[in-house]
Every structure is written in C-alpha cells, then in structure tokens.
Amino acid sequence: EAAEQAASIQTLVTTLENRSIDTSYACTYFPNVFLTDTLNGNGTVLRAPPSVAGIGAIAQSERVSQPWFAPAGFNRGGLGRLGGSQGPVVQGTVMHLTKNERDTLYQAHANPIARFPSTGDVVVFGQRTLQQSASALDRINVRRLMIYLKKHIGNIADTILFDQNVEATWNRFKGLVEPFLSNVKTRFGITDYRLILDESTTTPDLVDQNI
C-alpha cells in the first residue's frame, strides 16, 4: 500500500511538472475522496475526484466567512456534508497522507486533502494556485479577492461609462469606489489601498483619444 501511495503521489508531481501549468486561475487537489450518496437513500459509498472536495471547501469557507479567507485548514477547510443539508457526506480519502507526503504535494502546487484518524476529520490542507512564481497570487484566497474586487469595481465603472471624461466624473467614480474598498478593508480583505483617478492617470492625450 505504501508503494502504491508513493507511486501515485510521484505520478501526480511528475505530471504537474511536465505540463508546466502556470496560472493563478486554477488549482488542484489530491487524493480522491469517498462520499456517502444521500440522494438514493441507500447510503452507497462513492469515490469522487478531489476537485469535488476542493469546491466543497471553497463553498463552505465562503458561507462562513468571505471569499478572501483561505478555504483550508480546520476552521474553513473541514469536509463533511457538501452542498447543503441534503448533500453527500465526505467519509474519508482513498489514502492517508503523511506529513512528508503533504509537503511533497504542496511543493508541487497540489493541495493535500488530509485525513486525521485521531479526530475523524477530513481537511483540505493547502490553498495554492498553479502559479509557478512566488507572489501573493499563488494563493487561492488572494486570487479570489482580486476577482471579487475586479468584478465589483467593474460594475461601478459601468455606471459612468459614456459620461464626460472630466474631473466631476472621476470624482463620482472615486466617491463610489472609496466606500466599497473601505468596507473590504473593514472585513479584512485588504490591509490598505490607494485610489487614484486624476490627470496623472487620465492625461489630456488619453482624453483626446476617448480613452
């Protein structure tokens, strides 16, 4: 069993290295999980891909916190019932990962799903994206924060589209974005921010080009 387990982990690591995926918009998990099928009523245990557990952890984390909190660890990465009160229940993983194996997976940008026999918990124990370079965006919660900010600020920007490109319009935009960013800061999404929209960002040349 130990040989099979090591081989499976090594296969995943080698595959990730060979594919050279480099993006902060994707992530991967390991290993597969066992689910109790609650829909058919007979308690059938199904094997499911680890992505199901990963999505479940992200949904659970957002339900109890915010998109910019890490969907991992015992507080927000614990796996039990997925998809609400009628959803399938995670019973365990197809293999038990040691700490060294979790470290190996994490170094390869694969998020381990750990089973802790002493407590019976199944926990997502990582939140790395598939971005290869080290930066804040190699974490799932930071990428989700940026998606959240871009979407909501984009929606605000849509409200002033086609208005005159003048200081009054810039100030109206800033007046809408400032409280939004302040609210995100209050909810621990960002520690600080700087909002600039003036002649330095929208030069006369850009105004002449209708940009």
N, CA, C and O of each residue as an XYZ file, in Angstrom:
844
protein
N       0.830     -1.196      0.000
C       0.000      0.000      0.000
C       0.870      1.253      0.000
O       0.573      2.221     -0.701
N       1.949      1.232      0.791
C       2.833      2.399      0.847
C       3.480      2.645     -0.503
O       3.655      3.791     -0.915
N       3.841      1.553     -1.201
C       4.470      1.712     -2.520
C       3.490      2.299     -3.518
O       3.853      3.175     -4.302
N       2.242      1.822     -3.496
C       1.228      2.367     -4.401
C       0.973      3.831     -4.103
O       0.844      4.652     -5.011
N       0.903      4.148     -2.825
C       0.635      5.523     -2.424
C       1.742      6.447     -2.908
O       1.464      7.503     -3.476
N       3.002      6.057     -2.687
C       4.128      6.883     -3.112
C       4.153      7.036     -4.624
O       4.444      8.111     -5.148
N       3.840      5.933     -5.326
C       3.853      5.990     -6.786
C       2.779      6.933     -7.302
O       3.016      7.683     -8.249
N       1.612      6.906     -6.694
C       0.525      7.773     -7.131
C       0.887      9.241     -6.906
O       0.630     10.085     -7.763
N       1.473      9.536     -5.771
C       1.886     10.902     -5.484
C       2.962     11.335     -6.466
O       2.911     12.445     -6.996
N       3.935     10.469     -6.710
C       5.010     10.809     -7.632
C       4.484     11.013     -9.042
O       4.960     11.888     -9.765
N       3.496     10.202     -9.440
C       2.892     10.373    -10.768
C       2.241     11.742    -10.899
O       2.384     12.415    -11.919
N       1.525     12.144     -9.853
C       0.889     13.463     -9.878
C       1.933     14.568     -9.964
O       1.798     15.491    -10.767
N       2.961     14.480     -9.149
C       4.007     15.505     -9.140
C       4.691     15.587    -10.499
O       4.915     16.678    -11.022
N       5.025     14.425    -11.070
C       5.693     14.400    -12.374
C       4.795     14.967    -13.463
O       5.253     15.708    -14.332
N       3.507     14.613    -13.412
C       2.570     15.116    -14.410
C       2.451     16.632    -14.342
O       2.443     17.304    -15.373
N       2.360     17.171    -13.136
C       2.272     18.620    -12.972
C       3.534     19.306    -13.495
O       3.457     20.345    -14.151
N       4.683     18.724    -13.205
C       5.938     19.308    -13.673
C       6.017     19.285    -15.199
O       6.445     20.261    -15.814
N       5.606     18.175    -15.807
C       5.685     18.048    -17.265
C       4.703     18.969    -17.982
O       4.999     19.460    -19.071
N       3.544     19.205    -17.383
C       2.545     20.064    -18.022
C       2.896     21.542    -17.910
O       2.445     22.353    -18.719
N       3.691     21.888    -16.919
C       4.147     23.275    -16.733
C       2.989     24.272    -16.745
O       3.074     25.327    -17.374
N       1.924     23.934    -16.056
C       0.787     24.851    -15.951
C       1.187     26.020    -15.061
O       1.701     25.825    -13.960
N       0.950     27.221    -15.539
C       1.355     28.406    -14.791
C       0.230     29.430    -14.826
O       0.188     30.291    -15.704
N      -0.673     29.329    -13.872
C      -1.803     30.251    -13.810
C      -2.322     30.334    -12.382
O      -2.337     29.342    -11.654
N      -2.743     31.521    -11.999
C      -3.338     31.690    -10.665
C      -4.842     31.476    -10.699
O      -5.512     31.612     -9.675
N      -5.379     31.142    -11.866
C      -6.817     30.923    -12.004
C      -7.188     29.439    -11.925
O      -8.321     29.068    -12.229
N      -6.255     28.604    -11.525
C      -6.523     27.173    -11.421
C      -5.808     26.619    -10.201
O      -4.827     27.187     -9.720
N      -6.325     25.487     -9.706
C      -5.684     24.805     -8.585
C      -6.001     23.319     -8.701
O      -6.872     22.920     -9.474
N      -5.299     22.517     -7.941
C      -5.540     21.080     -7.978
C      -5.439     20.498     -6.573
O      -4.799     21.071     -5.691
N      -6.084     19.347     -6.382
C      -6.143     18.711     -5.065
C      -5.790     17.229     -5.188
O      -5.802     16.669     -6.284
N      -5.474     16.599     -4.049
C      -5.132     15.176     -4.019
C      -5.351     14.667     -2.598
O      -5.043     15.395     -1.655
N      -5.868     13.448     -2.395
C      -6.286     12.424     -3.353
C      -7.800     12.425     -3.532
O      -8.487     13.356     -3.109
N      -8.315     11.358     -4.171
C      -9.758     11.179     -4.290
C     -10.387     11.005     -2.906
O      -9.708     10.672     -1.934
N     -11.688     11.236     -2.841
C     -12.399     11.107     -1.567
C     -13.552     10.120     -1.706
O     -14.015      9.825     -2.808
N     -14.000      9.622     -0.562
C     -15.177      8.765     -0.503
C     -16.369      9.587     -0.035
O     -16.284     10.313      0.955
N     -17.482      9.467     -0.756
C     -18.707     10.182     -0.409
C     -19.835      9.188     -0.149
O     -19.940      8.158     -0.815
N     -20.666      9.513      0.821
C     -21.896      8.759      1.009
C     -22.986      9.397      0.163
O     -23.305     10.575      0.326
N     -23.553      8.612     -0.739
C     -24.606      9.117     -1.622
C     -25.898      9.270     -0.827
O     -26.513      8.280     -0.429
N     -26.301     10.510     -0.601
C     -27.513     10.762      0.186
C     -28.757     10.911     -0.689
O     -29.860     11.068     -0.165
N     -28.600     10.866     -1.996
C     -29.740     11.093     -2.877
C     -30.585      9.836     -3.077
O     -31.811      9.916     -3.151
N     -29.925      8.663     -3.165
C     -30.712      7.459     -3.442
C     -31.209      6.771     -2.176
O     -31.981      5.815     -2.253
N     -30.775      7.248     -1.014
C     -31.328      6.743      0.238
C     -30.752      5.443      0.744
O     -31.141      4.987      1.819
N     -29.827      4.819      0.006
C     -29.308      3.529      0.471
C     -27.879      3.631      1.016
O     -27.264      2.613      1.333
N     -27.351      4.851      1.125
C     -26.045      5.040      1.747
C     -24.869      4.516      0.955
O     -23.821      4.229      1.534
N     -25.010      4.384     -0.345
C     -23.915      3.905     -1.179
C     -22.706      4.816     -1.040
O     -22.837      6.039     -1.057
N     -21.527      4.218     -0.902
C     -20.294      4.989     -0.818
C     -19.679      5.094     -2.212
O     -19.425      4.086     -2.873
N     -19.448      6.318     -2.640
C     -18.924      6.586     -3.971
C     -17.528      7.160     -3.879
O     -17.182      7.829     -2.905
N     -16.726      6.895     -4.901
C     -15.415      7.529     -4.998
C     -15.561      8.761     -5.887
O     -16.112      8.683     -6.985
N     -15.062      9.896     -5.403
C     -15.201     11.151     -6.140
C     -13.836     11.803     -6.314
O     -12.944     11.611     -5.488
N     -13.670     12.580     -7.397
C     -12.390     13.266     -7.608
C     -12.148     14.316     -6.533
O     -13.102     14.833     -5.950
N     -10.896     14.636     -6.264
C     -10.587     15.609     -5.208
C     -11.104     17.007     -5.500
O     -11.273     17.811     -4.583
N     -11.356     17.304     -6.770
C     -11.893     18.631     -7.100
C     -13.253     18.845     -6.459
O     -13.603     19.976     -6.124
N     -14.031     17.772     -6.281
C     -15.336     17.886     -5.622
C     -15.142     18.367     -4.185
O     -15.871     19.236     -3.708
N     -14.144     17.789     -3.498
C     -13.858     18.213     -2.133
C     -13.334     19.645     -2.111
O     -13.683     20.420     -1.220
N     -12.498     20.002     -3.086
C     -11.955     21.362     -3.149
C     -13.043     22.399     -3.329
O     -13.047     23.426     -2.651
N     -13.972     22.133     -4.247
C     -15.093     23.049     -4.469
C     -15.959     23.129     -3.214
O     -16.445     24.200     -2.852
N     -16.147     21.989     -2.558
C     -16.929     21.979     -1.333
C     -16.298     22.828     -0.247
O     -16.997     23.527      0.485
N     -14.967     22.769     -0.139
C     -14.267     23.572      0.866
C     -14.385     25.060      0.558
O     -14.574     25.869      1.467
N     -14.275     25.425     -0.714
C     -14.404     26.834     -1.103
C     -15.806     27.347     -0.783
O     -15.966     28.447     -0.255
N     -16.822     26.541     -1.108
C     -18.208     26.944     -0.826
C     -18.451     27.066      0.674
O     -19.095     28.010      1.132
N     -17.932     26.106      1.434
C     -18.106     26.137      2.883
C     -17.407     27.350      3.484
O     -17.950     28.006      4.372
N     -16.205     27.648      3.001
C     -15.449     28.799      3.504
C     -16.194     30.100      3.247
O     -16.269     30.961      4.123
N     -16.746     30.243      2.044
C     -17.457     31.480      1.729
C     -18.758     31.594      2.514
O     -19.203     32.699      2.823
N     -19.363     30.466      2.835
C     -20.610     30.501      3.604
C     -20.368     31.044      5.008
O     -21.212     31.756      5.553
N     -19.216     30.709      5.599
C     -18.973     31.108      6.994
C     -18.058     32.322      7.113
O     -17.887     32.864      8.206
N     -17.457     32.762      5.977
C     -16.544     33.903      6.065
C     -16.680     34.775      4.826
O     -17.783     35.212      4.496
N     -15.574     35.032      4.138
C     -15.557     35.881      2.951
C     -14.716     35.203      1.871
O     -13.952     34.289      2.183
N     -14.834     35.623      0.608
C     -14.050     34.982     -0.459
C     -12.543     35.066     -0.240
O     -11.793     34.232     -0.746
N     -12.097     36.078      0.518
C     -10.655     36.276      0.677
C     -10.078     35.563      1.895
O      -8.914     35.778      2.230
N     -10.857     34.727      2.561
C     -10.314     33.876      3.613
C      -9.919     32.531      3.010
O     -10.588     32.025      2.109
N      -8.839     31.963      3.511
C      -8.312     30.724      2.938
C      -9.288     29.564      3.116
O      -9.700     29.276      4.240
N      -9.668     28.888      2.019
C     -10.551     27.722      2.124
C      -9.750     26.473      2.464
O      -9.723     25.512      1.695
N      -9.104     26.495      3.613
C      -8.223     25.398      4.014
C      -8.096     25.404      5.531
O      -8.421     26.390      6.194
N      -7.618     24.287      6.065
C      -7.429     24.177      7.500
C      -8.699     23.735      8.216
O      -9.744     23.569      7.587
N      -8.609     23.547      9.521
C      -9.733     23.014     10.287
C     -10.905     23.983     10.375
O     -12.052     23.542     10.449
N     -10.651     25.292     10.368
C     -11.739     26.261     10.524
C     -12.593     26.407      9.275
O     -13.813     26.535      9.371
N     -11.954     26.388      8.082
C     -12.722     26.613      6.847
C     -12.485     25.540      5.781
O     -13.121     25.572      4.727
N     -11.592     24.605      6.037
C     -11.305     23.566      5.048
C     -11.777     22.191      5.449
O     -11.510     21.206      4.761
N     -12.491     22.125      6.583
C     -13.001     20.836      7.017
C     -14.114     20.338      6.117
O     -15.006     21.098      5.739
N     -14.059     19.068      5.777
C     -15.021     18.496      4.841
C     -15.980     17.572      5.584
O     -15.561     16.681      6.323
N     -17.248     17.797      5.377
C     -18.279     16.930      5.934
C     -19.360     16.781      4.896
O     -19.164     16.139      3.864
N     -20.505     17.375      5.172
C     -21.596     17.349      4.201
C     -21.389     18.461      3.179
O     -21.165     19.614      3.548
N     -21.462     18.122      1.910
C     -21.243     19.083      0.838
C     -22.571     19.482      0.208
O     -23.459     18.645      0.043
N     -22.708     20.753     -0.144
C     -23.861     21.190     -0.909
C     -25.139     21.338     -0.104
O     -26.230     21.147     -0.642
N     -25.029     21.672      1.161
C     -26.236     21.902      1.937
C     -26.687     20.680      2.708
O     -25.996     19.662      2.753
N     -27.860     20.796      3.314
C     -28.340     19.758      4.237
C     -28.630     18.428      3.563
O     -28.646     17.394      4.231
N     -28.860     18.431      2.255
C     -29.166     17.196      1.539
C     -27.982     16.676      0.726
O     -28.113     15.702     -0.016
N     -26.832     17.326      0.866
C     -25.691     16.970      0.041
C     -24.987     15.699      0.489
O     -25.244     15.196      1.582
N     -24.098     15.180     -0.354
C     -23.327     13.987      0.000
C     -22.359     14.282      1.138
O     -21.953     15.426      1.341
N     -21.995     13.248      1.871
C     -21.128     13.399      3.043
C     -19.753     12.797      2.737
O     -19.655     11.649      2.305
N     -18.702     13.572      2.963
C     -17.343     13.069      2.788
C     -17.013     12.138      3.952
O     -17.043     12.544      5.114
N     -16.699     10.885      3.627
C     -16.395      9.889      4.645
C     -14.899      9.733      4.883
O     -14.479      9.337      5.970
N     -14.103     10.040      3.880
C     -12.666      9.858      4.023
C     -11.967     10.017      2.694
O     -12.577     10.429      1.708
N     -10.704      9.694      2.668
C      -9.892      9.763      1.456
C      -9.457      8.357      1.063
O      -9.456      7.442      1.887
N      -9.086      8.195     -0.204
C      -8.697      6.864     -0.666
C      -7.338      6.455     -0.110
O      -6.987      5.276     -0.148
N      -6.574      7.407      0.401
C      -5.299      7.080      1.035
C      -4.998      8.096      2.118
O      -5.446      9.242      2.065
N      -4.246      7.661      3.083
C      -3.843      8.536      4.182
C      -2.482      9.145      3.849
O      -1.530      8.419      3.564
N      -2.390     10.472      3.886
C      -1.145     11.159      3.562
C      -0.355     11.461      4.832
O      -0.899     11.973      5.811
N       0.933     11.137      4.798
C       1.804     11.528      5.897
C       2.165     13.004      5.743
O       1.900     13.613      4.706
N       2.768     13.566      6.775
C       3.177     14.962      6.707
C       4.172     15.178      5.576
O       4.070     16.172      4.857
N       5.126     14.281      5.400
C       6.111     14.424      4.321
C       5.443     14.382      2.958
O       5.833     15.114      2.048
N       4.439     13.530      2.813
C       3.728     13.449      1.537
C       2.906     14.708      1.301
O       2.815     15.179      0.168
N       2.311     15.257      2.343
C       1.591     16.520      2.189
C       2.556     17.627      1.756
O       2.222     18.453      0.906
N       3.737     17.636      2.340
C       4.738     18.643      1.977
C       5.176     18.481      0.526
O       5.345     19.469     -0.188
N       5.360     17.235      0.090
C       5.756     16.978     -1.305
C       4.698     17.486     -2.275
O       5.018     18.123     -3.278
N       3.451     17.202     -1.974
C       2.355     17.661     -2.822
C       2.285     19.180     -2.847
O       2.114     19.780     -3.908
N       2.417     19.799     -1.685
C       2.294     21.250     -1.602
C       3.403     21.939     -2.378
O       3.171     22.960     -3.025
N       4.590     21.393     -2.315
C       5.707     21.964     -3.078
C       5.457     21.878     -4.581
O       5.972     22.691     -5.348
N       4.666     20.890     -4.999
C       4.325     20.730     -6.417
C       3.059     21.500     -6.781
O       2.540     21.345     -7.887
N       2.557     22.325     -5.867
C       1.348     23.135     -6.065
C       0.080     22.284     -6.117
O      -0.898     22.663     -6.762
N       0.095     21.144     -5.444
C      -1.112     20.329     -5.291
C      -1.560     20.423     -3.842
O      -0.759     20.225     -2.929
N      -2.816     20.718     -3.630
C      -3.332     20.904     -2.277
C      -3.754     19.560     -1.676
O      -4.659     18.910     -2.198
N      -3.112     19.140     -0.590
C      -3.438     17.841      0.008
C      -4.797     17.853      0.705
O      -5.202     18.856      1.292
N      -5.477     16.737      0.628
C      -6.676     16.515      1.435
C      -6.282     15.492      2.494
O      -6.040     14.325      2.186
N      -6.221     15.936      3.727
C      -5.675     15.116      4.801
C      -6.781     14.496      5.641
O      -7.805     15.122      5.915
N      -6.552     13.260      6.040
C      -7.466     12.568      6.952
C      -6.764     12.405      8.292
O      -5.645     11.895      8.360
N      -7.430     12.842      9.357
C      -6.842     12.776     10.689
C      -7.593     11.726     11.503
O      -8.657     12.010     12.052
N      -7.046     10.517     11.582
C      -7.751      9.417     12.257
C      -8.090      9.709     13.712
O      -9.098      9.218     14.220
N      -7.264     10.501     14.391
C      -7.493     10.760     15.816
C      -8.782     11.527     16.070
O      -9.412     11.378     17.117
N      -9.166     12.349     15.097
C     -10.381     13.159     15.251
C     -11.478     12.776     14.259
O     -12.640     13.143     14.430
N     -11.093     12.032     13.218
C     -12.058     11.672     12.182
C     -12.293     12.751     11.160
O     -13.173     12.614     10.310
N     -11.507     13.852     11.223
C     -11.697     14.965     10.301
C     -11.010     14.709      8.966
O      -9.932     14.120      8.897
N     -11.673     15.172      7.904
C     -11.062     15.214      6.569
C     -10.948     16.684      6.206
O     -11.950     17.397      6.158
N      -9.728     17.136      5.951
C      -9.457     18.566      5.864
C      -8.633     18.887      4.622
O      -7.643     18.212      4.338
N      -9.046     19.925      3.876
C      -8.202     20.463      2.815
C      -7.057     21.205      3.500
O      -7.277     22.143      4.266
N      -5.824     20.763      3.208
C      -4.680     21.271      3.949
C      -3.737     22.069      3.061
O      -2.517     21.970      3.195
N      -4.302     22.860      2.157
C      -3.493     23.715      1.300
C      -4.398     24.603      0.476
O      -5.576     24.300      0.287
N      -3.844     25.708     -0.019
C      -4.657     26.612     -0.853
C      -3.789     27.275     -1.921
O      -3.902     28.474     -2.175
N      -2.937     26.488     -2.530
C      -2.064     27.025     -3.569
C      -2.766     27.010     -4.920
O      -3.523     26.091     -5.231
N      -2.504     28.039     -5.716
C      -2.912     28.021     -7.117
C      -1.799     27.356     -7.916
O      -0.792     26.935     -7.347
N      -1.973     27.261     -9.217
C      -0.951     26.666    -10.076
C      -0.004     27.715    -10.652
O       0.703     27.442    -11.622
N       0.015     28.901    -10.071
C       1.015     29.892    -10.468
C       2.377     29.437     -9.963
O       2.530     29.082     -8.794
N       3.358     29.450    -10.847
C       4.665     28.911    -10.501
C       5.550     29.899     -9.744
O       6.299     29.503     -8.851
N       5.467     31.182    -10.095
C       6.300     32.169     -9.418
C       5.711     32.511     -8.058
O       4.494     32.517     -7.869
N       6.602     32.795     -7.118
C       6.167     33.118     -5.763
C       5.646     34.546     -5.693
O       6.394     35.496     -5.924
N       4.387     34.696     -5.379
C       3.777     36.007     -5.164
C       2.485     35.781     -4.406
O       2.101     34.640     -4.150
N       1.812     36.864     -4.044
C       0.553     36.719     -3.315
C      -0.470     35.920     -4.117
O      -1.336     35.265     -3.538
N      -0.376     35.970     -5.444
C      -1.374     35.304     -6.284
C      -1.151     33.798     -6.398
O      -1.884     33.119     -7.116
N      -0.147     33.271     -5.696
C      -0.043     31.811     -5.697
C      -0.900     31.207     -4.578
O      -0.746     30.040     -4.220
N      -1.817     32.040     -4.030
C      -2.766     31.576     -3.022
C      -4.199     31.781     -3.528
O      -4.523     32.809     -4.122
N      -5.038     30.788     -3.279
C      -6.414     30.815     -3.770
C      -7.172     32.017     -3.226
O      -7.900     32.678     -3.967
N      -7.007     32.308     -1.935
C      -7.809     33.390     -1.351
C      -7.455     34.746     -1.945
O      -8.327     35.604     -2.075
N      -6.185     34.959     -2.311
C      -5.785     36.237     -2.906
C      -6.340     36.358     -4.326
O      -6.824     37.421     -4.713
N      -6.274     35.293     -5.092
C      -6.855     35.330     -6.444
C      -8.353     35.591     -6.365
O      -8.884     36.362     -7.164
N      -9.038     34.970     -5.424
C     -10.480     35.175     -5.291
C     -10.783     36.599     -4.835
O     -11.788     37.179     -5.244
N      -9.922     37.165     -3.994
C     -10.070     38.562     -3.611
C      -9.978     39.464     -4.829
O     -10.799     40.366     -4.994
N      -8.983     39.230     -5.693
C      -8.799     40.073     -6.871
C      -9.970     39.936     -7.841
O     -10.385     40.918     -8.457
N     -10.503     38.728     -7.976
C     -11.686     38.530     -8.818
C     -12.866     39.317     -8.253
O     -13.613     39.953     -8.997
N     -13.022     39.266     -6.947
C     -14.112     39.991     -6.272
C     -13.981     41.491     -6.496
O     -14.951     42.153     -6.863
N     -12.785     42.029     -6.277
C     -12.560     43.468     -6.449
C     -12.803     43.894     -7.892
O     -13.473     44.894     -8.152
N     -12.250     43.121     -8.830
C     -12.381     43.481    -10.242
C     -13.842     43.484    -10.678
O     -14.280     44.377    -11.403
N     -14.589     42.485    -10.234
C     -15.997     42.397    -10.622
C     -16.787     43.583    -10.089
O     -17.531     44.220    -10.834
N     -16.631     43.881     -8.814
C     -17.459     44.923     -8.205
C     -17.029     46.320     -8.641
O     -17.877     47.187     -8.851
N     -15.733     46.548     -8.780
C     -15.293     47.851     -9.279
C     -15.666     48.001    -10.746
O     -15.979     49.103    -11.197
N     -15.635     46.911    -11.489
C     -16.078     46.953    -12.881
C     -17.549     47.314    -13.001
O     -17.944     48.063    -13.894
N     -18.357     46.776    -12.093
C     -19.783     47.124    -12.094
C     -19.993     48.610    -11.806
O     -20.873     49.242    -12.390
N     -19.183     49.162    -10.904
C     -19.266     50.596    -10.609
C     -18.845     51.403    -11.831
O     -19.469     52.409    -12.169
N     -17.776     50.951    -12.493
C     -17.287     51.666    -13.675
C     -18.345     51.696    -14.780
O     -18.451     52.677    -15.516
N     -19.120     50.628    -14.892
C     -20.166     50.575    -15.925
C     -21.191     51.697    -15.746
O     -21.795     52.146    -16.720
N     -21.388     52.146    -14.519
C     -22.406     53.166    -14.262
C     -21.994     54.549    -14.772
O     -22.843     55.427    -14.926
N     -20.699     54.751    -15.036
C     -20.255     56.059    -15.537
C     -19.777     55.982    -16.984
O     -19.297     56.968    -17.544
N     -19.915     54.798    -17.583
C     -19.500     54.639    -18.967
C     -20.278     55.602    -19.877
O     -21.495     55.743    -19.755
N     -19.560     56.251    -20.779
C     -20.098     57.212    -21.756
C     -20.373     58.591    -21.155
O     -20.817     59.494    -21.864
N     -20.113     58.762    -19.862
C     -20.218     60.111    -19.297
C     -18.988     60.929    -19.712
O     -17.993     60.374    -20.178
N     -19.068     62.235    -19.538
C     -17.960     63.101    -19.914
C     -16.695     62.740    -19.132
O     -16.737     62.503    -17.924
N     -15.569     62.706    -19.851
C     -14.302     62.345    -19.232
C     -13.694     63.586    -18.584
O     -12.709     64.142    -19.070
N     -14.295     63.998    -17.496
C     -13.883     65.224    -16.811
C     -13.744     64.923    -15.321
O     -14.116     63.848    -14.852
N     -13.202     65.891    -14.591
C     -12.909     65.681    -13.178
C     -14.152     65.337    -12.371
O     -14.079     64.536    -11.440
N     -15.275     65.921    -12.706
C     -16.501     65.628    -11.967
C     -16.877     64.155    -12.071
O     -17.335     63.556    -11.098
N     -16.683     63.573    -13.250
C     -16.961     62.148    -13.437
C     -15.968     61.300    -12.668
O     -16.346     60.308    -12.044
N     -14.678     61.688    -12.708
C     -13.668     60.954    -11.951
C     -14.013     60.951    -10.461
O     -13.919     59.923     -9.791
N     -14.407     62.099     -9.964
C     -14.729     62.205     -8.538
C     -15.957     61.373     -8.178
O     -16.043     60.812     -7.085
N     -16.903     61.302     -9.109
C     -18.093     60.482     -8.847
C     -17.715     59.006     -8.759
O     -18.218     58.272     -7.908
N     -16.836     58.590     -9.639
C     -16.348     57.212     -9.607
C     -15.626     56.937     -8.287
O     -15.888     55.929     -7.631
N     -14.730     57.822     -7.906
C     -13.989     57.621     -6.657
C     -14.919     57.634     -5.452
O     -14.698     56.914     -4.478
N     -15.955     58.454     -5.524
C     -16.910     58.518     -4.426
C     -17.674     57.214     -4.244
O     -18.138     56.912     -3.144
N     -17.808     56.436     -5.322
C     -18.484     55.147     -5.246
C     -17.527     54.022     -4.852
O     -17.905     53.102     -4.126
N     -16.295     54.103     -5.333
C     -15.325     53.033     -5.080
C     -14.738     53.118     -3.673
O     -14.478     52.093     -3.043
N     -14.530     54.338     -3.183
C     -13.908     54.527     -1.861
C     -14.645     53.773     -0.753
O     -14.001     53.029     -0.013
N     -15.968     53.930     -0.602
C     -16.652     53.194      0.474
C     -16.632     51.685      0.257
O     -16.627     50.916      1.218
N     -16.621     51.261     -1.010
C     -16.544     49.823     -1.292
C     -15.219     49.258     -0.797
O     -15.201     48.237     -0.109
N     -14.101     49.916     -1.141
C     -12.796     49.445     -0.701
C     -12.655     49.543      0.817
O     -12.047     48.676      1.446
N     -13.210     50.583      1.393
C     -13.156     50.731      2.838
C     -13.887     49.587      3.535
O     -13.451     49.099      4.578
N     -14.995     49.170      2.950
C     -15.760     48.064      3.512
C     -14.986     46.754      3.427
O     -14.998     45.959      4.367
N     -14.309     46.531      2.295
C     -13.494     45.318      2.145
C     -12.357     45.327      3.165
O     -12.022     44.288      3.735
N     -11.768     46.496      3.394
C     -10.711     46.614      4.389
C     -11.248     46.296      5.780
O     -10.587     45.603      6.554
N     -12.418     46.785      6.100
C     -13.028     46.517      7.404
C     -13.256     45.028      7.612
O     -13.176     44.530      8.735
N     -13.540     44.319      6.519
C     -13.796     42.874      6.600
C     -12.535     42.054      6.358
O     -12.613     40.868      6.038
N     -11.358     42.693      6.511
C     -10.054     42.024      6.472
C      -9.682     41.479      5.097
O      -8.901     40.533      4.989
N     -10.245     42.080      4.044
C      -9.864     41.649      2.698
C      -8.549     42.273      2.255
O      -7.729     41.615      1.615
N      -8.349     43.539      2.594
C      -7.113     44.247      2.284
C      -6.677     45.014      3.524
O      -7.499     45.396      4.358
N      -5.372     45.233      3.629
C      -4.865     45.984      4.785
C      -4.766     47.467      4.485
O      -4.816     48.286      5.403
N      -4.626     47.829      3.215
C      -4.562     49.234      2.838
C      -4.801     49.336      1.338
O      -4.729     48.338      0.622
N      -5.082     50.526      0.874
C      -5.296     50.741     -0.554
C      -5.064     52.212     -0.876
O      -5.050     53.072      0.004
N      -4.885     52.467     -2.158
C      -4.724     53.833     -2.636
C      -5.532     53.973     -3.913
O      -5.338     53.215     -4.863
N      -6.424     54.926     -3.936
C      -7.328     55.112     -5.069
C      -6.944     56.394     -5.799
O      -7.076     57.488     -5.251
N      -6.466     56.255     -7.042
C      -6.009     57.407     -7.824
C      -6.759     57.452     -9.149
O      -6.753     56.481     -9.905
N      -7.395     58.567     -9.424
C      -8.008     58.827    -10.730
C      -7.992     60.341    -10.916
O      -8.849     61.052    -10.390
N      -7.020     60.817    -11.659
C      -6.851     62.259    -11.873
C      -6.086     62.481    -13.181
O      -6.039     61.593    -14.032
N      -5.491     63.659    -13.339
C      -4.765     63.982    -14.576
C      -3.542     63.092    -14.792
O      -3.062     62.959    -15.918
N      -3.041     62.488    -13.725
C      -1.868     61.619    -13.874
C      -2.238     60.265    -14.470
O      -1.413     59.637    -15.133
N      -3.464     59.811    -14.244
C      -3.904     58.531    -14.798
C      -4.712     58.716    -16.078
O      -4.705     57.852    -16.955
N      -5.405     59.841    -16.182
C      -6.186     60.150    -17.380
C      -5.646     61.457    -17.947
O      -6.158     62.539    -17.661
N      -4.611     61.329    -18.749
C      -3.918     62.501    -19.281
C      -4.736     63.167    -20.386
O      -5.634     62.539    -20.947
N      -4.440     64.427    -20.709
C      -5.145     65.092    -21.816
C      -5.062     64.294    -23.116
O      -6.013     64.277    -23.898
N      -3.932     63.638    -23.347
C      -3.775     62.841    -24.554
C      -4.779     61.690    -24.588
O      -5.372     61.407    -25.630
N      -4.969     61.022    -23.437
C      -5.935     59.932    -23.358
C      -7.369     60.451    -23.535
O      -8.202     59.809    -24.175
N      -7.630     61.607    -22.962
C      -8.955     62.211    -23.136
C      -9.223     62.500    -24.610
O     -10.323     62.262    -25.107
N      -8.214     63.013    -25.298
C      -8.373     63.316    -26.738
C      -8.641     62.059    -27.550
O      -9.292     62.110    -28.594
N      -8.126     60.909    -27.056
C      -8.319     59.636    -27.770
C      -9.592     58.916    -27.319
O      -9.835     57.772    -27.704
N     -10.401     59.593    -26.503
C     -11.633     58.997    -25.982
C     -11.370     57.743    -25.165
O     -12.174     56.811    -25.166
N     -10.230     57.725    -24.463
C      -9.889     56.596    -23.608
C     -10.181     56.966    -22.168
O      -9.966     56.156    -21.266
